[in-house]
CSV table of C-alpha atoms in Angstrom, one decimal:
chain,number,residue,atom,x,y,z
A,1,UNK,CA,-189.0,-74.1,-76.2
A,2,UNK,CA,-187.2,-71.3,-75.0
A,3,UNK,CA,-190.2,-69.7,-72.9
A,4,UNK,CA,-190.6,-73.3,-71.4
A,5,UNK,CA,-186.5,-72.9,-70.3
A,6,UNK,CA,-187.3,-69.4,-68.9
A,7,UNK,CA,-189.9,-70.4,-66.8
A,8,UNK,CA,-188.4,-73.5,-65.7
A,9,UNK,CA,-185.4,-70.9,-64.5
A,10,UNK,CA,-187.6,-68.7,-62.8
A,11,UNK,CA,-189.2,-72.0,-60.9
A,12,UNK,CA,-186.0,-72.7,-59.5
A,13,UNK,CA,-184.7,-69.5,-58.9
A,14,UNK,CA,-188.2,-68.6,-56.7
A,15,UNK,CA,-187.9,-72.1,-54.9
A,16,UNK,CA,-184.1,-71.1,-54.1
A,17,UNK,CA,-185.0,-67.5,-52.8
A,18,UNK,CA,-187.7,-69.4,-50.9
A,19,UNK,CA,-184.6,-71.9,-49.0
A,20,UNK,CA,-182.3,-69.1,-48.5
A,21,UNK,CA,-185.0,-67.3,-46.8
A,22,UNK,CA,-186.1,-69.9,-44.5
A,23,UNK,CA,-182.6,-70.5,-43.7
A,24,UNK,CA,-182.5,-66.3,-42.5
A,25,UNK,CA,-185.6,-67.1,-40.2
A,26,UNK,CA,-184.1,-70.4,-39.0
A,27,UNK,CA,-181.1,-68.2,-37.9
A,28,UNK,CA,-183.2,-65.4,-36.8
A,29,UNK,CA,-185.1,-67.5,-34.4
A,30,UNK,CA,-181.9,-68.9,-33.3
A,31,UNK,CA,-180.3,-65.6,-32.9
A,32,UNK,CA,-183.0,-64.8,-30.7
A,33,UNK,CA,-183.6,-67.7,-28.4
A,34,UNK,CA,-179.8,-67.1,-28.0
A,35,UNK,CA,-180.3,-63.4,-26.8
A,36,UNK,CA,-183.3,-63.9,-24.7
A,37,UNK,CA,-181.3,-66.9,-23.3
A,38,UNK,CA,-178.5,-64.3,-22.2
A,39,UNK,CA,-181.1,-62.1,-21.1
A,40,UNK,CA,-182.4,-64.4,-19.1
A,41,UNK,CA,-179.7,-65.7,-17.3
A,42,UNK,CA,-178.5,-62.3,-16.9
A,43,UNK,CA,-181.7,-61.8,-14.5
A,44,UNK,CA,-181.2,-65.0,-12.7
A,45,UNK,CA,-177.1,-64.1,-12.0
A,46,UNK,CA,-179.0,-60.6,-10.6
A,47,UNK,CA,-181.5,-62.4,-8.4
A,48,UNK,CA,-179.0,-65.1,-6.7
A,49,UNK,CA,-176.1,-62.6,-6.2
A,50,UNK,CA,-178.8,-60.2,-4.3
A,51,UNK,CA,-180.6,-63.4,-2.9
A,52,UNK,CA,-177.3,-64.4,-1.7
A,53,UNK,CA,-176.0,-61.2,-0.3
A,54,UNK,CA,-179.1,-59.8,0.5
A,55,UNK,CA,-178.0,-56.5,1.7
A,56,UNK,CA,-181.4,-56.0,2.8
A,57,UNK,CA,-181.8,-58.9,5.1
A,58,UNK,CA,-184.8,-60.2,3.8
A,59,UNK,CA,-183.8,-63.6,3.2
A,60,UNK,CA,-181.5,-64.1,6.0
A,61,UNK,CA,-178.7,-63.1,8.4
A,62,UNK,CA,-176.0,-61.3,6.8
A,63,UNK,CA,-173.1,-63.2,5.7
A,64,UNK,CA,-169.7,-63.0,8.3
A,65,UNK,CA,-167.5,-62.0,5.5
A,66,UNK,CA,-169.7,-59.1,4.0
A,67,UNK,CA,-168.7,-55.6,4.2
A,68,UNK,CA,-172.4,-54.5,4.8
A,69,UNK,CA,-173.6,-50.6,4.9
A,70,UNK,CA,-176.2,-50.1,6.7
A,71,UNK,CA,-177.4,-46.6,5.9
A,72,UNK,CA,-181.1,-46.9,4.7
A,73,UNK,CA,-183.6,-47.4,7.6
A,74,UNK,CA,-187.0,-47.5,5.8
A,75,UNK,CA,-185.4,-50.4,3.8
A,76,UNK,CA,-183.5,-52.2,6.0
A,77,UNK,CA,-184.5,-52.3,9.0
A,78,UNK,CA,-187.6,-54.6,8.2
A,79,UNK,CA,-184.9,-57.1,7.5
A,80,UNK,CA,-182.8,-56.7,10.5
A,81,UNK,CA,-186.2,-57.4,12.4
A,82,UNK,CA,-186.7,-60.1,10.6
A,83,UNK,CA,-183.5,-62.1,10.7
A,84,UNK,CA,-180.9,-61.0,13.6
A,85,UNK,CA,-180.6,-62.4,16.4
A,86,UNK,CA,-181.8,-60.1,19.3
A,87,UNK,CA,-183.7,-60.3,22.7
A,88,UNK,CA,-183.7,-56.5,22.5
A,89,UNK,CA,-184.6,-53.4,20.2
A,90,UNK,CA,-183.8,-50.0,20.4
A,91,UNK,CA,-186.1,-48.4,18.7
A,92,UNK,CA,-187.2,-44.5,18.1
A,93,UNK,CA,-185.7,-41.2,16.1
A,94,UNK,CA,-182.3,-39.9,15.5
A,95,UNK,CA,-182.3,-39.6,20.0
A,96,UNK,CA,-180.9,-43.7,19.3
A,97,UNK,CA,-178.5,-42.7,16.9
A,98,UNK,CA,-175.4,-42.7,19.0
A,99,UNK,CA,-176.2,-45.6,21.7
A,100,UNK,CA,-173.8,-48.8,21.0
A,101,UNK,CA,-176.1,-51.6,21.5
A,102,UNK,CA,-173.1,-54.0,23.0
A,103,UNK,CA,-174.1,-51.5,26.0
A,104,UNK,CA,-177.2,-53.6,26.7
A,105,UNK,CA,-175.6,-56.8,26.7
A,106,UNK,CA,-172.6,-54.9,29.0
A,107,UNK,CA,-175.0,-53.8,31.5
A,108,UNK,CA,-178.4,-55.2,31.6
A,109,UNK,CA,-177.7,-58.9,29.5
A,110,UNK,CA,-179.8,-58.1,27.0
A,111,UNK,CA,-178.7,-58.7,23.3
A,112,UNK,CA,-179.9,-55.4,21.5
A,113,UNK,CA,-181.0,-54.5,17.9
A,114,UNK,CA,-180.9,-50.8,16.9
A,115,UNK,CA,-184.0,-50.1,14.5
A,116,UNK,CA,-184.4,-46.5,14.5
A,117,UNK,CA,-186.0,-43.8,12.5
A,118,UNK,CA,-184.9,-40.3,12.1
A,119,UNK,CA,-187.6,-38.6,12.8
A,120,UNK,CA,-189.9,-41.5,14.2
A,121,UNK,CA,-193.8,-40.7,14.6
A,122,UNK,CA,-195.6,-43.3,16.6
A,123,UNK,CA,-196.8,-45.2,13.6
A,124,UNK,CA,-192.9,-45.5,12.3
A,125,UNK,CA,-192.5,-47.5,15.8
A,126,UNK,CA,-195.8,-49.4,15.4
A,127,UNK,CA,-194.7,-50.8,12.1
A,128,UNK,CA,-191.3,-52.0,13.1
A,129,UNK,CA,-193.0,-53.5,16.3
A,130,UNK,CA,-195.3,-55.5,14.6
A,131,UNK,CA,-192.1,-57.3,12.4
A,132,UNK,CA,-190.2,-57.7,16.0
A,133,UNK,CA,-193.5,-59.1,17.6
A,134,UNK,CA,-194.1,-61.0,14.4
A,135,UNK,CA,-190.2,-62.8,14.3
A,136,UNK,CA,-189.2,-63.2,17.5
A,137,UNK,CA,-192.6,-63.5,20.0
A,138,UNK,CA,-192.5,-64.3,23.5
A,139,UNK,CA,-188.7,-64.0,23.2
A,140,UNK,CA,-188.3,-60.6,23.1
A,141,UNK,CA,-187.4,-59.5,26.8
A,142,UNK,CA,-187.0,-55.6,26.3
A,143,UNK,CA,-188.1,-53.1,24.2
A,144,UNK,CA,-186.3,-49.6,24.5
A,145,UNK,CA,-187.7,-46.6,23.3
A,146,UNK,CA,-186.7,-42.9,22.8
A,147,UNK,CA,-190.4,-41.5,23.3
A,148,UNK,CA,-190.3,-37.8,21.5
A,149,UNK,CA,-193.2,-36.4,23.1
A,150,UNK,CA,-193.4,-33.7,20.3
A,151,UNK,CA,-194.5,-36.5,17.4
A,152,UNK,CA,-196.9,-37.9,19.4
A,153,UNK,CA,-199.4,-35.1,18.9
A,154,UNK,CA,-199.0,-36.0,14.8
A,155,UNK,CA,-201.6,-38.1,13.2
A,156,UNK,CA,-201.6,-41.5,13.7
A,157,UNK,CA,-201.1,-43.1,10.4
A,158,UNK,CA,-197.9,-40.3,10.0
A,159,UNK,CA,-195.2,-41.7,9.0
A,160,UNK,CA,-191.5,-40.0,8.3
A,161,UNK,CA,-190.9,-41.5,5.5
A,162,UNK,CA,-193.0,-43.6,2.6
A,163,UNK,CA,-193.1,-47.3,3.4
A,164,UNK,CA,-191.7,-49.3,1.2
A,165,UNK,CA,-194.3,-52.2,1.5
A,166,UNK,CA,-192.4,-54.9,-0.3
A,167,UNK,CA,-190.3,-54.8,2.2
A,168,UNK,CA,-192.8,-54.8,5.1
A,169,UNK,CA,-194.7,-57.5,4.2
A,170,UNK,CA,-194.4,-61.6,3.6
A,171,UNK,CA,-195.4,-61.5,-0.2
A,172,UNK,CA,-192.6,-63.1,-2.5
A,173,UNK,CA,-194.1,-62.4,-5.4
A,174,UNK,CA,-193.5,-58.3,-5.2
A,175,UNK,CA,-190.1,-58.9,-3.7
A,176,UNK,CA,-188.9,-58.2,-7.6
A,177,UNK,CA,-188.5,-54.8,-6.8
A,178,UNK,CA,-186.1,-55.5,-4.5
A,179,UNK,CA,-184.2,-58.5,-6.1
A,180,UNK,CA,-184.0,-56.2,-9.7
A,181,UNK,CA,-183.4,-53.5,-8.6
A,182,UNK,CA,-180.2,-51.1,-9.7
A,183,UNK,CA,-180.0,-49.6,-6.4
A,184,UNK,CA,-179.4,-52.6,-4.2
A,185,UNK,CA,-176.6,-53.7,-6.7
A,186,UNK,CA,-174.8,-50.8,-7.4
A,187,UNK,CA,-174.9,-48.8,-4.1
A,188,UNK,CA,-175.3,-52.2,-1.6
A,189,UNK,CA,-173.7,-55.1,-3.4
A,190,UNK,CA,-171.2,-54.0,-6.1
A,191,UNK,CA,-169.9,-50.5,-3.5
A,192,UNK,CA,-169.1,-52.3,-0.4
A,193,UNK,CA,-167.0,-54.5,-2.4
A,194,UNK,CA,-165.2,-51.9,-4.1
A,195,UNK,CA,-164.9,-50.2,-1.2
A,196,UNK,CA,-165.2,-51.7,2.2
A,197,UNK,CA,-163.8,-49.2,4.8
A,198,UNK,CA,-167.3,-48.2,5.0
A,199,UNK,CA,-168.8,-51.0,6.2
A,200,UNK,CA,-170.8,-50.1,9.3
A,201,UNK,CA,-170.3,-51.3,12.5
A,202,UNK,CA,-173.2,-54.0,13.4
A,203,UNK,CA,-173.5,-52.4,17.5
A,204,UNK,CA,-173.1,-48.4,16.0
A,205,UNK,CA,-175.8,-48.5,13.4
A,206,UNK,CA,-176.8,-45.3,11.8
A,207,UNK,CA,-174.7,-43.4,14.2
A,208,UNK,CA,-174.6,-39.4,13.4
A,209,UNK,CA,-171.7,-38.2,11.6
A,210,UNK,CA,-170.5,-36.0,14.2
A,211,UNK,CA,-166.8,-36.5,15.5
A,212,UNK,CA,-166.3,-35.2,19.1
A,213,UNK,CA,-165.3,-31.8,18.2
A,214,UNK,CA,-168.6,-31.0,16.7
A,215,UNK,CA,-169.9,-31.2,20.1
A,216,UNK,CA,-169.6,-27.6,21.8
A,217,UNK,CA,-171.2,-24.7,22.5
A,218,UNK,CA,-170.2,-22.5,19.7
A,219,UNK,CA,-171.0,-25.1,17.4
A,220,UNK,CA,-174.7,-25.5,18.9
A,221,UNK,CA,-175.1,-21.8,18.9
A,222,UNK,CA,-173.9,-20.6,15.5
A,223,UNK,CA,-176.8,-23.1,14.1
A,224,UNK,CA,-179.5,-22.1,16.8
A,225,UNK,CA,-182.4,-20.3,15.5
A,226,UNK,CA,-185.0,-18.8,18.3
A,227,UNK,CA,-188.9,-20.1,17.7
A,228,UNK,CA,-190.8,-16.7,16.5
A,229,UNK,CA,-192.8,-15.9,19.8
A,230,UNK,CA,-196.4,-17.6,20.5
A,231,UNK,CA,-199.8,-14.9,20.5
A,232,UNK,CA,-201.1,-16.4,23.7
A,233,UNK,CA,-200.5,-19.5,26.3
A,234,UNK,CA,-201.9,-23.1,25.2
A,235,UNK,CA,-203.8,-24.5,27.7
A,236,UNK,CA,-202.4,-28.1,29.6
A,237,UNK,CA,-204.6,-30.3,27.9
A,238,UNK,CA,-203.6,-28.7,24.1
A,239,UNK,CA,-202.4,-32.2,23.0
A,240,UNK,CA,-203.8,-34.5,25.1
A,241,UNK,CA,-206.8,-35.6,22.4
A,242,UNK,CA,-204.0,-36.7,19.6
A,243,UNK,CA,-201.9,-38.3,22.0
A,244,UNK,CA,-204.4,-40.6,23.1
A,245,UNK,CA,-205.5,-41.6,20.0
A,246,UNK,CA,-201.6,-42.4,19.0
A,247,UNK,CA,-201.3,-44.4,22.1
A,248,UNK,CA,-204.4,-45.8,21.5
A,249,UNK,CA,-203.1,-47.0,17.8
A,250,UNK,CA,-199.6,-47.1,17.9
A,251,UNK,CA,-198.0,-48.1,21.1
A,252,UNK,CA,-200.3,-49.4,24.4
A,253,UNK,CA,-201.4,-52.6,22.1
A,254,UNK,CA,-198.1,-53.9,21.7
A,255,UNK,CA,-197.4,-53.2,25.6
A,256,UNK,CA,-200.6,-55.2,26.0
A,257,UNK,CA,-200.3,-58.4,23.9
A,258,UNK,CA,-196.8,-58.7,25.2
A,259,UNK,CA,-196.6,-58.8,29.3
A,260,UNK,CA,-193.9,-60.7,29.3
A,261,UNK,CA,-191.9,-57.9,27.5
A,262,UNK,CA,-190.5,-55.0,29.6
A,263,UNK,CA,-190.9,-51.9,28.1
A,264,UNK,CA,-188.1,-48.8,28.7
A,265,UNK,CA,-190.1,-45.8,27.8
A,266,UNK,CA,-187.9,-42.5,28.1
A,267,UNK,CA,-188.3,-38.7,27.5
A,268,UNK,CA,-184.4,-37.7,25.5
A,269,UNK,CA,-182.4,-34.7,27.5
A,270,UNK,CA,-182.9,-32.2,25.0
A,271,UNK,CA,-181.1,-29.0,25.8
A,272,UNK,CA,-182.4,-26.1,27.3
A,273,UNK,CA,-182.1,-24.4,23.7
A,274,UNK,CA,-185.5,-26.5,23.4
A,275,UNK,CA,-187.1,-25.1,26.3
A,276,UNK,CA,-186.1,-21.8,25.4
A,277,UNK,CA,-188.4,-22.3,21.8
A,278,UNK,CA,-191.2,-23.7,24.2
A,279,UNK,CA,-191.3,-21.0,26.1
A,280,UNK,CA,-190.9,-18.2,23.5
A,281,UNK,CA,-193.8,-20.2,21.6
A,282,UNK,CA,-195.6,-20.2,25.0
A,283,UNK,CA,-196.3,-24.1,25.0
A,284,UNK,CA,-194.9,-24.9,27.7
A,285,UNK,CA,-198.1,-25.5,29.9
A,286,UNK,CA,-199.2,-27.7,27.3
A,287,UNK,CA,-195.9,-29.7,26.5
A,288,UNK,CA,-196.1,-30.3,30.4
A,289,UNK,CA,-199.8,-31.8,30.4
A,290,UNK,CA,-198.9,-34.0,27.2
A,291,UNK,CA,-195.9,-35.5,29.4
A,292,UNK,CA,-197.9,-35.8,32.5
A,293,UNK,CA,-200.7,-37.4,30.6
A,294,UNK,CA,-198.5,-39.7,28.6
A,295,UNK,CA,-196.6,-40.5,31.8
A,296,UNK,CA,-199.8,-41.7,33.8
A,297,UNK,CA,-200.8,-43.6,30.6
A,298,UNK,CA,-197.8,-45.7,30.8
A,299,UNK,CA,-197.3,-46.2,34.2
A,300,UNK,CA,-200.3,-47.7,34.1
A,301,UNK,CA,-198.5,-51.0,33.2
A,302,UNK,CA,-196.5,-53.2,35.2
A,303,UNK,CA,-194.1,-54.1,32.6
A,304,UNK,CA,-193.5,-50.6,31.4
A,305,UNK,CA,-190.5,-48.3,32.8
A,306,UNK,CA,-190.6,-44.3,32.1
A,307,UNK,CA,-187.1,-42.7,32.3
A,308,UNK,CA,-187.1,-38.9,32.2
A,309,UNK,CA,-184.2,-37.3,31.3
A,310,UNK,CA,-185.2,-33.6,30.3
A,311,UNK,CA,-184.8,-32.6,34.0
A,312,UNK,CA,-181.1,-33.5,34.4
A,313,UNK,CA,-179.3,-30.0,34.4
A,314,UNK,CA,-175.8,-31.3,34.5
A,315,UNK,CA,-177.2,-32.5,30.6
A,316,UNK,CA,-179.3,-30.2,29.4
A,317,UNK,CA,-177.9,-26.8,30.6
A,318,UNK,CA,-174.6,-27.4,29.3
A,319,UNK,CA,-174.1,-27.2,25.7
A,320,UNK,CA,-170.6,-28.6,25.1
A,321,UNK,CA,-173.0,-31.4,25.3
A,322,UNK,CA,-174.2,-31.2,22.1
A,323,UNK,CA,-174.1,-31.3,18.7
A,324,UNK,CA,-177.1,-29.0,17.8
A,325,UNK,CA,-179.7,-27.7,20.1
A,326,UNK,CA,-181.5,-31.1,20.5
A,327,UNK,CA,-178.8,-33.9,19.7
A,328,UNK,CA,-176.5,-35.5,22.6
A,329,UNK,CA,-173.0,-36.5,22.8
A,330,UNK,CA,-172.7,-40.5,23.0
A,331,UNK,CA,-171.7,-40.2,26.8
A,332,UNK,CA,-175.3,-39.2,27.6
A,333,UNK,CA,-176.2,-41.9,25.6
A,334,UNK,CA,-174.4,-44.7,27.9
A,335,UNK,CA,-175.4,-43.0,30.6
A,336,UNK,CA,-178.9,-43.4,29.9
A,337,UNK,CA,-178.0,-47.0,29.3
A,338,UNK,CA,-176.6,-47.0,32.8
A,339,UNK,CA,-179.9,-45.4,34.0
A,340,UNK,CA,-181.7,-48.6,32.4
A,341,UNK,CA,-179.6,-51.0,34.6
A,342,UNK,CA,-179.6,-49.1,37.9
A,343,UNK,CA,-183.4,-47.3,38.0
A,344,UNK,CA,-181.8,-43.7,38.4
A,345,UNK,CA,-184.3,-41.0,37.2
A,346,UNK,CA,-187.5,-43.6,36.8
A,347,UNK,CA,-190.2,-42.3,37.6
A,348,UNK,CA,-193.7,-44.1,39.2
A,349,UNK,CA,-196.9,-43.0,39.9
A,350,UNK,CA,-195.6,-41.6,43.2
A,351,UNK,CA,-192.6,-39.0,42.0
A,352,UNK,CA,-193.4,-38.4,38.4
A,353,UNK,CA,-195.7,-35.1,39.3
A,354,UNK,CA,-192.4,-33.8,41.1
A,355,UNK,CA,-190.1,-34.5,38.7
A,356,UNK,CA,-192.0,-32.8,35.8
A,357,UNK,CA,-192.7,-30.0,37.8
A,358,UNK,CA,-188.7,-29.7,37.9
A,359,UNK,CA,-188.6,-29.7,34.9
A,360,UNK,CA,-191.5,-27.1,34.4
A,361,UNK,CA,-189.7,-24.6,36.9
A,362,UNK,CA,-185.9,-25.6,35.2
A,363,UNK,CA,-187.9,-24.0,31.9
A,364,UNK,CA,-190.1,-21.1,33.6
A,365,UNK,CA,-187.1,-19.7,35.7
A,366,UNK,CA,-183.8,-20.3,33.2
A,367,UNK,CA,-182.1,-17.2,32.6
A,368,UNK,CA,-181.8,-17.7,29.0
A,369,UNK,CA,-180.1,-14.5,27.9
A,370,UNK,CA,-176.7,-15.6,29.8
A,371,UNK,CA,-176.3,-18.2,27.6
A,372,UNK,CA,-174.9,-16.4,25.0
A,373,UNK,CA,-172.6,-14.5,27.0
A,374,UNK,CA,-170.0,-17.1,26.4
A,375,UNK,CA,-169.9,-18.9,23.2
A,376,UNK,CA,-166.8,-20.7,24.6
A,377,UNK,CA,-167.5,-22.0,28.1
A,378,UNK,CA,-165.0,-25.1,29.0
A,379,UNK,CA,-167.4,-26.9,30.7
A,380,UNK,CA,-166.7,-30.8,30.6
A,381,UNK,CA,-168.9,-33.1,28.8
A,382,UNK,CA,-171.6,-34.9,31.2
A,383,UNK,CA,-170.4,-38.3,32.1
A,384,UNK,CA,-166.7,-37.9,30.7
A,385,UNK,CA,-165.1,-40.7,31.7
A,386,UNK,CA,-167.1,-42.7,34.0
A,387,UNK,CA,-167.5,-45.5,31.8
């Protein structure tokens, strides 16, 4: 009788361990749909707040109250193709950094979009242009840009930067790394929020960090390091084969499926610190016969206009000008803008042999050792006050 009482004990007390643990799991499970709920919904409040602000622009315009900062061209710049309203780009290397695109509107009636690249290689502009061809058509009326002879000899799938293809392309379904992605939230979303004094200016993008007393002579000097000297002369036609093959690729396509679009094509005013490393490096037979071939190439198109700018003394031989040996004040900048609107220094099938060949005898003939005979020359900047 007893043993039956014991195991009649044990019966329930296994049958009550049983309850009280399927009442654990029961809670578990809850526990845990609750948490993954959370989880989730944490992910969706993620997405929609970078859907909604989309500091990348690759949903749509940016919204009027958002202090945006615009500081990342690989990434955002797909966007800005994408979604602003333009009829114009500027496009090219750090040589667009300092134009104000209101400029274009000011001068010529052409509302601009700045999409450059620091250190732009042909491909870097082919990419962009296919997202400006691809959003806005037939409507684009002008594309300016900043042609940096010097890349144009690099291969033609070089790019600066990686791509960040996510970005580039139409796929929604690999736009995850964008929408989760700590970066965008914490350094484009939650910052500008915090802090919104740095919010860039929409017709100054990615403008150089230089303040006007940065450009001067001593400054451009006490940074200026001489090329090491070249063995023997390149011959003219050094660089012609790898240009060709970038135009080829990378730029006379676009100028060809889009007539309708006038193309403003222009060599930058680098200073004659630059054609002081051509010469020491003894290229400068060669960097001539790369411009002159390129310059044919392109004038070979009725919408396209070539600007040269590397011939303009009052520019290039004064160095309170600039900011380093290659980079140029803002004035030159609007003055180049101005050049745009009014045809000064374009050059045509007729006058560009002359005007290279200026520019040839500015570099063969400069007296380059007076230039450091005063590291404080007062010259005025180019174009001080005229606009």
């Amino acid at each position: 009788m007893k043993k039956n009482r014991i195991s009649v004990f044990r019966r329930r007390q296994n049958l009550s361990d049983s309850e009280g643990a399927g009442d654990v799991e029961k809670k578990y499970k809850k526990w845990l749909i609750g948490f993954g709920g959370v989880i989730l919904a944490g992910f969706a409040a993620v997405a929609a707040l970078v859907i909604y602000v989309d500091p990348f622009f690759q949903y749509h315009k940016p919204l009027p109250w958002f202090p945006y900062l615009v500081d990342n061209q690989v990434n955002q710049n797909p966007g800005l193709a994408k979604h602003m309203d333009y009829e114009g780009v500027l496009l090219g290397s750090s040589m667009t950094a300092s134009f104000n695109t209101d400029w274009f509107e000011e001068v010529m009636g052409i509302k601009t979009q700045k999409l450059s690249y620091n250190g732009s290689y042909p491909k870097d502009l082919a990419n962009i242009m296919d997202l400006v061809f691809a959003a806005k058509g037939d409507n684009v009326k002008a594309v300016f840009i900043a042609v940096d002879q010097g890349t144009f000899s690099g291969g033609v799938d070089e790019t600066k930067f990686p791509v960040t293809d996510y970005l580039y392309d139409d796929n929604k379904f690999n736009d995850v790394q964008y929408i989760f992605n700590k970066d965008v939230v914490l350094n484009y979303i939650l910052r500008p929020l915090a802090d919104p004094k740095d919010k860039s200016d929409w017709a100054e993008l990615y403008k150089p960090w230089w303040t006007d007393e940065y450009y001067n002579k001593t400054n451009v000097l006490m940074y200026y390091v001489p090329a090491e000297p070249g063995e023997e002369e390149l011959p003219e036609d050094y660089f012609v084969e790898a240009v060709e093959k970038n135009l080829k690729q990378n730029i006379c396509p676009y100028i060809e499926a889009h007539p309708e679009t006038e193309f403003y094509l222009f060599y930058p005013p680098y200073s004659i610190l630059f054609w002081n490393d051509v010469t020491r490096e003894k290229e400068l037979d060669a960097v001539i016969g790369r411009l002159s071939y390129m310059t044919e190439r392109f004038l070979a198109y009725e919408n396209v206009h070539v600007f040269n700018f590397m011939g303009v003394e009052q520019i290039v031989c004064n160095l309170n000008n600039y900011a380093d040996y290659i980079h140029y004040h803002k004035n030159i900048c609007r003055y180049i803008t101005d050049c745009f609107a009014d045809g000064t220094n374009e050059l045509t099938l007729e006058n560009y042999r002359e005007s290279l060949k200026q520019v040839k005898k500015l570099a063969a003939e400069y007296d380059y050792d007076s230039i450091w005979e005063d590291w404080q020359e007062a010259a005025p900047r180019f174009y001080e006050g005229e606009w």
